[in-house]
Coordinates of C-alpha atoms in Angstrom, one line a residue:
X1326 CA 112.3 -30.3 -38.9
X1327 CA 114.4 -29.7 -42.1
X1328 CA 115.0 -32.1 -45.1
X1329 CA 118.0 -32.3 -47.3
X1330 CA 117.2 -31.7 -51.1
X1331 CA 117.7 -35.4 -52.1
X1332 CA 115.3 -36.6 -49.4
X1333 CA 112.9 -33.8 -50.3
X1334 CA 112.5 -35.1 -53.8
X1335 CA 111.9 -38.6 -52.6
X1336 CA 109.3 -37.3 -50.1
X1337 CA 107.4 -35.4 -52.9
X1338 CA 107.4 -38.6 -55.0
X1339 CA 106.0 -40.7 -52.2
X1340 CA 103.4 -38.0 -51.5
X1341 CA 102.4 -37.9 -55.1
X1342 CA 102.0 -41.7 -55.2
X1343 CA 99.8 -41.7 -52.1
X1344 CA 97.6 -38.9 -53.5
X1345 CA 97.3 -40.7 -56.8
X1346 CA 96.3 -44.0 -55.1
X1347 CA 93.8 -42.1 -53.0
X1348 CA 92.3 -40.4 -56.0
X1349 CA 92.1 -43.7 -57.8
X1350 CA 90.3 -45.3 -54.9
X1351 CA 87.8 -42.4 -54.7
X1352 CA 87.1 -42.5 -58.5
X1353 CA 86.8 -46.3 -58.4
X1354 CA 83.9 -45.9 -55.9
X1355 CA 81.9 -43.7 -58.2
X1356 CA 79.4 -45.3 -60.6
X1357 CA 81.0 -45.5 -64.0
X1358 CA 78.0 -44.3 -66.0
X1359 CA 79.9 -44.3 -69.2
X1360 CA 81.2 -47.9 -68.9
X1361 CA 79.0 -50.3 -70.8
X1362 CA 78.2 -53.8 -69.6
X1363 CA 79.7 -56.6 -71.7
X1364 CA 76.8 -58.7 -72.9
X1365 CA 77.1 -62.5 -72.7
X1366 CA 74.1 -63.3 -74.9
X1367 CA 72.3 -65.0 -72.0
X1368 CA 69.0 -63.1 -71.7
X1369 CA 68.4 -63.9 -68.1
X1370 CA 71.9 -63.3 -66.9
X1371 CA 72.3 -60.1 -68.9
X1372 CA 68.9 -58.8 -67.8
X1373 CA 69.5 -59.5 -64.1
X1374 CA 73.0 -57.9 -64.2
X1375 CA 71.9 -54.8 -66.2
X1376 CA 68.8 -54.2 -64.1
X1377 CA 70.9 -54.4 -60.9
X1378 CA 73.5 -52.1 -62.5
X1379 CA 71.3 -49.5 -64.1
X1380 CA 68.0 -49.6 -62.2
X1381 CA 69.2 -49.3 -58.6
X1382 CA 70.8 -45.9 -58.8
X1383 CA 67.7 -44.1 -57.6
X1384 CA 65.7 -46.8 -55.7
X1385 CA 65.7 -50.3 -54.4
X1386 CA 65.5 -53.2 -56.9
X1387 CA 62.0 -54.0 -57.9
X1388 CA 61.4 -57.8 -58.2
X1389 CA 60.5 -58.8 -61.8
X1390 CA 57.4 -60.6 -60.5
X1391 CA 56.1 -57.4 -58.8
X1392 CA 54.4 -56.4 -62.1
X1393 CA 52.9 -58.3 -65.1
X1394 CA 54.7 -58.2 -68.4
X1395 CA 52.4 -55.8 -70.2
X1396 CA 52.8 -53.2 -67.4
X1397 CA 56.6 -53.5 -67.4
X1398 CA 56.8 -53.1 -71.2
X1399 CA 54.0 -50.5 -71.9
X1400 CA 54.2 -48.4 -68.8
X1401 CA 57.1 -48.7 -66.4
X1402 CA 59.9 -49.1 -68.9
X1403 CA 58.5 -46.3 -71.0
X1404 CA 58.6 -44.1 -67.9
X1405 CA 62.0 -45.2 -66.8
X1406 CA 63.7 -45.0 -70.2
X1407 CA 64.5 -41.2 -70.1
X1408 CA 66.3 -41.8 -66.7
X1409 CA 68.9 -43.8 -68.7
X1410 CA 69.0 -41.3 -71.6
X1411 CA 66.8 -43.6 -73.8
X1412 CA 64.1 -42.0 -75.9
X1413 CA 60.8 -43.5 -76.9
X1414 CA 58.7 -42.8 -80.0
X1415 CA 55.9 -44.8 -81.5
X1416 CA 56.5 -47.7 -79.2
X1417 CA 60.2 -47.9 -80.2
X1418 CA 63.3 -47.2 -78.0
X1419 CA 66.4 -45.4 -79.4
X1420 CA 69.4 -43.5 -78.1
X1421 CA 68.9 -39.9 -79.0
X1422 CA 72.6 -39.2 -79.1
X1423 CA 74.8 -42.2 -80.0
X1424 CA 77.8 -40.5 -78.6
X1425 CA 76.3 -40.0 -75.1
X1426 CA 77.9 -42.7 -72.9
X1427 CA 75.8 -41.9 -69.8
X1428 CA 72.8 -44.0 -68.7
X1429 CA 72.6 -47.0 -71.0
X1430 CA 73.5 -47.8 -74.5
X1431 CA 70.6 -48.8 -76.8
X1432 CA 72.0 -52.4 -76.9
X1433 CA 72.0 -52.5 -73.1
X1434 CA 68.5 -51.1 -73.0
X1435 CA 67.1 -53.6 -75.5
X1436 CA 68.7 -56.4 -73.4
X1437 CA 66.7 -55.1 -70.4
X1438 CA 63.5 -54.9 -72.4
X1439 CA 64.0 -58.5 -73.7
X1440 CA 64.6 -59.7 -70.1
X1441 CA 61.2 -58.4 -69.0
X1442 CA 59.5 -59.7 -72.1
X1443 CA 60.8 -63.2 -71.5
X1444 CA 60.7 -63.5 -67.7
X1445 CA 58.1 -61.2 -66.3
X1446 CA 54.8 -63.0 -65.3
X1447 CA 51.7 -62.6 -67.4
X1448 CA 49.5 -61.9 -64.4
X1449 CA 50.0 -61.4 -60.7
X1450 CA 48.6 -64.1 -58.5
X1451 CA 46.6 -63.2 -55.4
X1452 CA 47.9 -64.0 -51.9
X1453 CA 46.1 -65.9 -49.2
X1454 CA 44.5 -63.7 -46.5
X1455 CA 45.4 -64.7 -42.9
X1456 CA 41.7 -64.5 -42.0
X1457 CA 38.5 -63.9 -44.1
X1458 CA 36.7 -60.6 -44.0
X1459 CA 33.6 -60.7 -41.8
X1460 CA 30.9 -58.3 -42.9
X1461 CA 29.3 -56.7 -39.9
X1462 CA 29.1 -53.5 -37.9
X1463 CA 31.0 -55.0 -34.9
X1464 CA 29.7 -52.4 -32.5
X1465 CA 30.0 -49.3 -34.6
X1466 CA 26.9 -47.3 -35.6
X1467 CA 26.6 -44.9 -38.5
X1468 CA 26.1 -41.1 -38.1
X1469 CA 25.8 -38.9 -41.2
X1470 CA 25.6 -35.2 -41.7
X1471 CA 23.3 -33.6 -44.2
X1472 CA 24.6 -34.1 -47.8
X1473 CA 26.2 -31.2 -49.7
X1474 CA 24.5 -29.8 -52.7
X1475 CA 27.4 -30.7 -54.9
X1476 CA 29.9 -33.6 -55.2
X1477 CA 32.1 -34.0 -52.2
X1478 CA 35.9 -33.9 -52.5
X1479 CA 37.0 -34.1 -48.9
X1480 CA 40.8 -34.2 -48.7
X1481 CA 41.4 -33.6 -45.0
X1482 CA 39.8 -34.6 -41.7
X1483 CA 41.6 -33.4 -38.6
X1484 CA 40.5 -33.1 -34.9
X1485 CA 41.9 -30.7 -32.4
X1486 CA 41.7 -32.4 -29.0
X1487 CA 42.6 -29.2 -27.2
X1488 CA 39.4 -27.5 -28.4
X1489 CA 37.4 -30.6 -29.2
X1490 CA 36.7 -29.3 -32.7
X1491 CA 36.6 -31.2 -36.0
X1492 CA 37.7 -29.7 -39.3
X1493 CA 37.6 -30.8 -42.9
X1494 CA 38.7 -29.4 -46.3
X1495 CA 37.3 -29.8 -49.8
X1496 CA 39.5 -29.9 -52.9
X1497 CA 37.2 -28.4 -55.5
X1498 CA 35.6 -25.5 -53.7
X1499 CA 38.9 -25.1 -51.7
X1500 CA 37.0 -24.4 -48.5
X1501 CA 37.9 -25.1 -44.8
X1502 CA 35.0 -26.3 -42.7
X1503 CA 34.4 -26.8 -38.9
X1504 CA 31.8 -29.3 -37.6
X1505 CA 29.7 -29.1 -34.4
X1506 CA 28.6 -32.1 -32.3
X1507 CA 25.5 -32.5 -34.5
X1508 CA 27.6 -32.7 -37.6
X1509 CA 26.5 -29.3 -38.9
X1510 CA 29.2 -27.7 -41.2
X1511 CA 30.3 -24.1 -41.0
X1512 CA 32.5 -22.7 -43.8
X1513 CA 35.4 -21.0 -42.1
X1514 CA 37.8 -19.9 -44.8
X1515 CA 38.8 -20.1 -48.5
X1516 CA 42.2 -21.8 -49.2
X1517 CA 44.6 -21.2 -52.1
X1518 CA 44.2 -24.9 -53.1
X1519 CA 43.1 -28.2 -51.6
X1520 CA 43.8 -28.5 -47.9
X1521 CA 45.1 -32.0 -47.2
X1522 CA 46.2 -31.7 -43.6
X1523 CA 45.6 -29.4 -40.6
X1524 CA 47.8 -29.2 -37.6
X1525 CA 47.2 -27.1 -34.5
X1526 CA 49.1 -24.9 -32.1
X1527 CA 48.0 -22.9 -29.0
X1528 CA 49.6 -19.6 -29.5
X1529 CA 49.1 -16.6 -27.1
X1530 CA 45.6 -17.7 -26.3
X1531 CA 44.6 -18.3 -30.0
X1532 CA 43.6 -21.5 -31.7
X1533 CA 46.1 -21.5 -34.6
X1534 CA 45.8 -23.9 -37.5
X1535 CA 48.4 -24.7 -40.1
X1536 CA 46.8 -26.0 -43.3
X1537 CA 48.9 -27.9 -46.0
X1538 CA 47.5 -26.5 -49.2
X1539 CA 48.8 -29.0 -51.7
X1540 CA 48.7 -27.0 -55.0
X1541 CA 48.2 -29.8 -57.5
X1542 CA 46.4 -33.0 -56.3
X1543 CA 47.8 -35.2 -59.0
X1544 CA 51.4 -36.4 -58.6
X1545 CA 53.2 -33.9 -60.8
X1546 CA 56.2 -31.6 -60.2
X1547 CA 54.5 -28.3 -60.0
X1548 CA 55.7 -26.5 -56.8
X1549 CA 52.8 -24.2 -56.0
X1550 CA 51.8 -25.6 -52.6
X1551 CA 51.5 -23.3 -49.5
X1552 CA 51.4 -23.6 -45.7
X1553 CA 48.5 -21.4 -44.5
X1554 CA 48.4 -20.1 -41.0
X1555 CA 44.9 -19.3 -39.6
X1556 CA 43.4 -18.1 -36.3
X1557 CA 40.6 -20.7 -36.2
X1558 CA 38.8 -18.8 -33.4
X1559 CA 38.8 -15.4 -35.1
X1560 CA 35.5 -13.7 -36.0
X1561 CA 36.8 -13.6 -39.6
X1562 CA 39.1 -16.6 -40.0
X1563 CA 39.7 -15.6 -43.7
X1564 CA 41.1 -12.3 -42.6
X1565 CA 43.7 -14.0 -40.3
X1566 CA 45.1 -16.0 -43.2
X1567 CA 48.8 -15.8 -43.8
X1568 CA 51.2 -17.9 -45.9
X1569 CA 54.3 -18.9 -44.0
X1570 CA 55.7 -20.9 -46.9
X1571 CA 55.0 -20.9 -50.6
X1572 CA 56.2 -22.6 -53.8
X1573 CA 56.4 -26.0 -52.1
X1574 CA 56.3 -29.4 -53.9
X1575 CA 52.8 -30.7 -53.0
X1576 CA 53.0 -30.3 -49.2
X1577 CA 50.9 -33.0 -47.5
X1578 CA 51.6 -32.6 -43.8
X1579 CA 52.9 -30.2 -41.2
X1580 CA 54.2 -30.9 -37.7
X1581 CA 54.4 -28.3 -35.0
X1582 CA 57.3 -28.5 -32.5
X1583 CA 60.2 -26.6 -30.9
X1584 CA 63.1 -28.4 -32.7
X1585 CA 65.8 -25.9 -31.7
X1586 CA 64.7 -25.3 -28.1
X1587 CA 64.4 -21.5 -28.4
X1588 CA 60.9 -21.4 -27.0
X1589 CA 59.3 -20.9 -30.3
X1590 CA 57.4 -23.6 -32.2
X1591 CA 58.8 -24.5 -35.6
X1592 CA 57.0 -26.3 -38.5
X1593 CA 58.1 -29.4 -40.3
X1594 CA 56.6 -29.8 -43.8
X1595 CA 56.4 -33.0 -45.9
X1596 CA 56.7 -32.0 -49.5
X1597 CA 55.5 -35.1 -51.4
X1598 CA 56.2 -33.8 -54.9
X1599 CA 56.6 -36.3 -57.7
X1600 CA 60.1 -36.7 -58.9
X1601 CA 61.2 -33.8 -56.7
X1602 CA 60.3 -33.2 -53.1
X1603 CA 61.6 -33.3 -49.5
X1604 CA 61.2 -32.5 -45.9
X1605 CA 61.5 -28.9 -44.8
X1606 CA 62.0 -27.2 -41.4
X1607 CA 60.4 -23.8 -41.1
X1608 CA 62.3 -22.2 -38.1
X1609 CA 60.2 -19.6 -36.4
X1610 CA 62.0 -16.3 -35.8
X1611 CA 61.3 -13.9 -33.0
X1612 CA 59.3 -11.6 -35.4
X1613 CA 57.0 -14.6 -36.2
X1614 CA 58.4 -15.0 -39.7
X1615 CA 59.9 -18.4 -40.7
X1616 CA 63.2 -19.4 -42.3
X1617 CA 63.0 -22.5 -44.5
X1618 CA 65.7 -25.2 -44.7
X1619 CA 65.7 -28.6 -46.3
X1620 CA 66.4 -31.5 -43.9
X1621 CA 65.7 -34.5 -46.2
X1622 CA 66.0 -34.2 -50.0
X1623 CA 63.8 -37.1 -50.9
X1624 CA 60.7 -37.1 -53.2
X1625 CA 57.6 -38.8 -52.0
X1626 CA 57.8 -37.7 -48.4
X1627 CA 54.3 -38.7 -47.4
X1628 CA 54.3 -38.6 -43.6
X1629 CA 56.4 -37.7 -40.6
X1630 CA 56.2 -38.3 -36.8
X1631 CA 58.0 -36.3 -34.2
X1632 CA 59.5 -37.8 -31.0
X1633 CA 62.6 -38.0 -28.9
X1634 CA 63.7 -41.2 -30.5
X1635 CA 67.2 -41.4 -29.0
X1636 CA 66.1 -40.0 -25.6
X1637 CA 68.5 -37.1 -25.5
X1638 CA 65.9 -34.5 -24.8
X1639 CA 65.6 -33.1 -28.3
X1640 CA 62.8 -33.6 -30.8
X1641 CA 63.7 -36.0 -33.7
X1642 CA 61.7 -37.1 -36.8
X1643 CA 60.8 -40.3 -38.5
X1644 CA 59.8 -39.9 -42.2
X1645 CA 58.1 -42.2 -44.7
X1646 CA 58.9 -41.8 -48.4
X1647 CA 56.4 -43.3 -50.9
X1648 CA 57.9 -42.8 -54.3
X1649 CA 61.3 -43.5 -55.9
X1650 CA 63.7 -44.2 -53.0
X1651 CA 61.0 -45.6 -50.7
X1652 CA 61.6 -46.3 -47.1
X1653 CA 61.5 -45.3 -43.4
X1654 CA 64.0 -42.7 -42.3
X1655 CA 65.2 -41.7 -38.9
X1656 CA 66.3 -38.0 -38.6
X1657 CA 68.1 -37.4 -35.3
X1658 CA 68.4 -33.9 -34.1
X1659 CA 72.1 -32.9 -34.0
X1660 CA 71.3 -30.1 -31.5
X1661 CA 72.9 -27.6 -33.9
X1662 CA 70.0 -26.8 -36.1
X1663 CA 70.2 -29.9 -38.3
X1664 CA 69.6 -33.6 -38.4
X1665 CA 71.6 -36.8 -39.0
X1666 CA 69.9 -39.3 -41.3
X1667 CA 69.6 -43.1 -41.0
X1668 CA 67.5 -45.3 -43.3
X1669 CA 65.6 -47.9 -41.2
X1670 CA 63.7 -49.8 -43.9
X1671 CA 63.8 -49.9 -47.7
X1672 CA 60.8 -50.7 -49.8
X1673 CA 60.5 -51.3 -53.6
X1674 CA 59.0 -48.4 -55.5
X1675 CA 55.9 -50.5 -56.5
X1676 CA 54.9 -50.5 -52.8
X1677 CA 53.8 -46.8 -53.0
X1678 CA 54.0 -46.4 -49.2
X1679 CA 51.1 -44.4 -47.7
X1680 CA 51.2 -44.2 -43.9
X1681 CA 52.9 -45.4 -40.7
X1682 CA 52.3 -45.3 -37.0
X1683 CA 54.5 -46.2 -34.0
X1684 CA 52.8 -48.2 -31.3
X1685 CA 53.8 -50.9 -28.9
X1686 CA 51.9 -53.8 -30.4
X1687 CA 53.4 -56.6 -28.3
X1688 CA 53.8 -54.7 -25.0
X1689 CA 57.6 -55.2 -24.8
X1690 CA 58.3 -51.5 -24.3
X1691 CA 59.5 -50.9 -27.8
X1692 CA 57.5 -49.0 -30.4
X1693 CA 56.6 -51.2 -33.3
X1694 CA 55.7 -50.1 -36.8
X1695 CA 52.2 -50.2 -38.4
X1696 CA 52.7 -49.5 -42.1
X1697 CA 50.5 -49.3 -45.2
X1698 CA 51.2 -49.2 -48.9
X1699 CA 49.0 -48.8 -51.9
X1700 CA 49.0 -45.3 -53.5
X1701 CA 48.0 -46.8 -56.9
X1702 CA 48.2 -43.7 -59.1
X1703 CA 51.7 -43.9 -60.5
X1704 CA 53.0 -45.7 -63.7
X1705 CA 51.5 -49.1 -62.8
X1706 CA 47.8 -48.6 -62.0
X1707 CA 46.9 -52.2 -61.4
X1708 CA 45.8 -54.1 -58.3
X1709 CA 48.8 -55.4 -56.5
X1710 CA 48.7 -58.4 -54.1
X1711 CA 51.5 -57.0 -51.9
X1712 CA 49.6 -53.8 -51.1
X1713 CA 48.0 -53.7 -47.6
X1714 CA 48.6 -53.6 -43.9
X1715 CA 52.0 -54.6 -42.4
X1716 CA 53.2 -54.8 -38.8
X1717 CA 57.0 -54.8 -38.1
X1718 CA 58.2 -55.5 -34.6
X1719 CA 61.0 -53.5 -33.1
X1720 CA 63.7 -55.6 -31.5
X1721 CA 65.4 -52.5 -30.1
X1722 CA 67.3 -49.5 -31.6
X1723 CA 64.7 -49.3 -34.4
X1724 CA 65.6 -52.7 -35.8
X1725 CA 62.4 -53.8 -37.5
X1726 CA 61.3 -57.2 -38.6
X1727 CA 58.0 -58.0 -40.5
X1728 CA 55.5 -59.9 -38.3
X1729 CA 52.1 -59.5 -40.0
X1730 CA 50.7 -58.8 -43.4
X1731 CA 47.1 -58.5 -44.5
X1732 CA 46.5 -57.9 -48.3
X1733 CA 44.3 -54.8 -49.0
X1734 CA 44.2 -53.5 -52.5
X1735 CA 45.3 -49.8 -52.6
X1736 CA 45.6 -49.4 -48.8
X1737 CA 46.1 -45.7 -47.9
X1738 CA 46.0 -45.3 -44.1
X1739 CA 45.9 -47.2 -40.8
X1740 CA 45.2 -46.0 -37.3
X1741 CA 46.1 -48.3 -34.4
X1742 CA 44.3 -47.9 -31.1
X1743 CA 42.5 -49.9 -28.4
X1744 CA 39.1 -49.2 -29.9
X1745 CA 37.2 -51.9 -27.8
X1746 CA 38.9 -51.2 -24.5
X1747 CA 40.3 -54.7 -23.9
X1748 CA 43.9 -53.7 -23.4
X1749 CA 45.3 -54.6 -26.8
X1750 CA 45.7 -52.6 -29.9
X1751 CA 43.2 -52.8 -32.8
X1752 CA 43.6 -51.2 -36.2
X1753 CA 41.3 -49.4 -38.6
X1754 CA 42.3 -49.1 -42.3
X1755 CA 41.0 -47.3 -45.4
X1756 CA 41.8 -48.1 -49.0
X1757 CA 41.2 -45.3 -51.5
X1758 CA 42.5 -47.5 -54.3
X1759 CA 40.5 -50.6 -53.3
X1760 CA 39.1 -53.0 -55.8
X1761 CA 35.8 -51.2 -55.8
X1762 CA 34.3 -53.4 -58.6
X1763 CA 34.9 -56.8 -56.9
X1764 CA 35.6 -56.2 -53.2
X1765 CA 34.4 -52.7 -52.2
X1766 CA 34.3 -54.1 -48.6
X1767 CA 38.1 -53.5 -48.3
X1768 CA 37.6 -49.7 -48.5
X1769 CA 37.2 -49.8 -44.7
X1770 CA 38.3 -52.6 -42.4
X1771 CA 38.4 -52.8 -38.6
X1772 CA 41.0 -55.3 -37.4
X1773 CA 40.0 -56.5 -33.9
X1774 CA 43.0 -58.0 -32.1
X1775 CA 42.0 -61.0 -30.0
X1776 CA 45.4 -62.3 -29.0
X1777 CA 48.9 -61.1 -30.0
X1778 CA 49.0 -60.5 -33.8
X1779 CA 45.8 -62.5 -34.3
X1780 CA 43.3 -60.2 -35.8
X1781 CA 39.7 -60.6 -36.8
X1782 CA 39.1 -58.3 -39.8
X1783 CA 35.6 -56.8 -40.0
X1784 CA 34.4 -55.3 -43.3
X1785 CA 32.1 -52.6 -41.8
X1786 CA 29.5 -52.0 -44.6
X1787 CA 30.1 -48.4 -45.4
X1788 CA 31.4 -48.5 -49.0
X1789 CA 28.0 -47.3 -50.4
X1790 CA 28.3 -44.0 -48.4
X1791 CA 31.6 -42.8 -50.0
X1792 CA 35.1 -43.4 -51.2
X1793 CA 37.4 -42.8 -48.3
X1794 CA 40.5 -40.6 -48.9
X1795 CA 41.1 -39.6 -45.3
X1796 CA 40.4 -40.9 -41.8
X1797 CA 40.6 -39.5 -38.3
X1798 CA 39.8 -40.8 -34.8
X1799 CA 38.3 -38.7 -31.9
X1800 CA 36.0 -39.2 -29.0
X1801 CA 33.3 -37.0 -30.5
X1802 CA 30.4 -38.1 -28.2
X1803 CA 32.6 -37.9 -25.1
X1804 CA 31.9 -41.5 -24.0
X1805 CA 35.5 -42.5 -23.5
X1806 CA 35.8 -44.5 -26.8
X1807 CA 37.4 -43.4 -30.0
X1808 CA 35.0 -42.8 -32.9
X1809 CA 36.2 -43.0 -36.5
X1810 CA 35.6 -40.3 -39.1
X1811 CA 35.9 -41.0 -42.8
X1812 CA 36.2 -38.3 -45.5
X1813 CA 34.6 -38.9 -48.9
X1814 CA 36.5 -37.9 -52.1
X1815 CA 33.6 -39.0 -54.4
X1816 CA 35.1 -38.6 -57.9
X1817 CA 38.4 -38.7 -59.7
X1818 CA 41.6 -40.6 -59.4
X1819 CA 40.0 -43.5 -61.3
X1820 CA 42.4 -46.3 -62.0
X1821 CA 39.9 -49.1 -62.8
X1822 CA 38.8 -48.8 -66.4
X1823 CA 35.1 -48.1 -66.8
X1824 CA 34.5 -47.7 -63.0
X1825 CA 31.3 -45.8 -62.2
X1826 CA 30.7 -44.5 -58.7
X1827 CA 28.4 -46.8 -56.8
X1828 CA 28.6 -44.7 -53.6
X1829 CA 27.0 -41.5 -52.3
X1830 CA 28.6 -38.6 -54.1
X1831 CA 27.3 -35.8 -51.8
X1832 CA 28.1 -36.9 -48.3
X1833 CA 31.3 -35.1 -47.2
X1834 CA 32.0 -37.4 -44.3
X1835 CA 30.6 -40.1 -42.0
X1836 CA 31.2 -40.9 -38.4
X1837 CA 31.4 -44.5 -37.0
X1838 CA 30.3 -44.1 -33.4
X1839 CA 32.2 -46.6 -31.2
X1840 CA 29.9 -48.8 -29.1
X1841 CA 32.2 -51.9 -29.2
X1842 CA 32.3 -54.1 -26.1
X1843 CA 34.4 -56.9 -24.8

């Protein structure tokens, strides 16, 4: 097709107008970081508008009543100020470069501060528990190993059902241990740093373990974590040690699975990090090396589960993030070596999400969500009444709705299973950041389900034996019932001022043998 010159000029003009309009539309969708908010003088209105405008770029809006006034002013805002190009010195806020129009102006920032000063609550009120804690053993009996000669810093407890072997790791001596049926420990290997998770793979007749060596335990951005591959049945396990990934941001979990269907098991790694982190896929090559790729660029990746969630025959992932942009994410395998991402749930950053499990709680054929939050070692180290155990029911297509909540200070993990053999699902929880001064009973709670979503919470009296950082379930005595193993991290991560350990510092772990009956 040919155009005459006069029509050609008109066509170019129309094309220019269309492109200009499109560019304007695209630019208009971008956040105008240099455009300041016009203050009205109304502290509440200005504060609400500015917080919504400035403080939701990286995470969900945190309700003003989620924290008390002194924590907002003296901790959280001080930590958040640099994100908006505001500097702090001697308790004062100021704009380091007055010509810098990104982030917030000093006038805007002071309006935000005044909003929290005036409208944030002085204290957080407790919430009512659905049922009172009952202190009893409820059919569990205690089994202890011999104590260590030094303080215990157990950071991982993992059981391999294929070999019926129990393993643990210690943060300070950086050792990996195996345990026999009499709870006698055997030191297997030295690790480059604290091992916080162990996953297993049966490879060519060997019992292969993948250890997440975290690097730094504290939440800081120092990427020196490693994934350590070990032959756990070798005569010299230490000699079999190889690093399949290094310089990772605080890796806290590995998952083994063939995600690209090439017949070789790949590794998914959750890199929790602090401000930086993500989920990484280590694709296994034919020469047994691994190629690393990022599949979710989100800090605070604390846990993942694998499964065929859209029933297309390919392994997918579900991921929980517990800092910053908190939430539950569905990563669907695109069958081309990558994943498509969908956010299923969003949580405020004060939740500090810690664990999740998918289990059919109401027997309707859909997997429901058992979720915990309470990693209380960020900027606001106070007891929070919204930390605890949650259950979200799945109405289909991973559409979740909150059904149950039980407040537990600093809750860090839940495991749902039919512990008493009555056909419904019970739940065991630990709380590493429990209120150990006033209610140490909440460090371990067994939720016995009597009818749908009606739980009787048992405070099993084990708080004097340790401070529980990790938990595992396994039928250790082969009686057909799941026992519960608790790992003791006896010192450190103190968030309660003046807290002195009132628990056993030398027990590395305990076992709660399951003798529950219905």
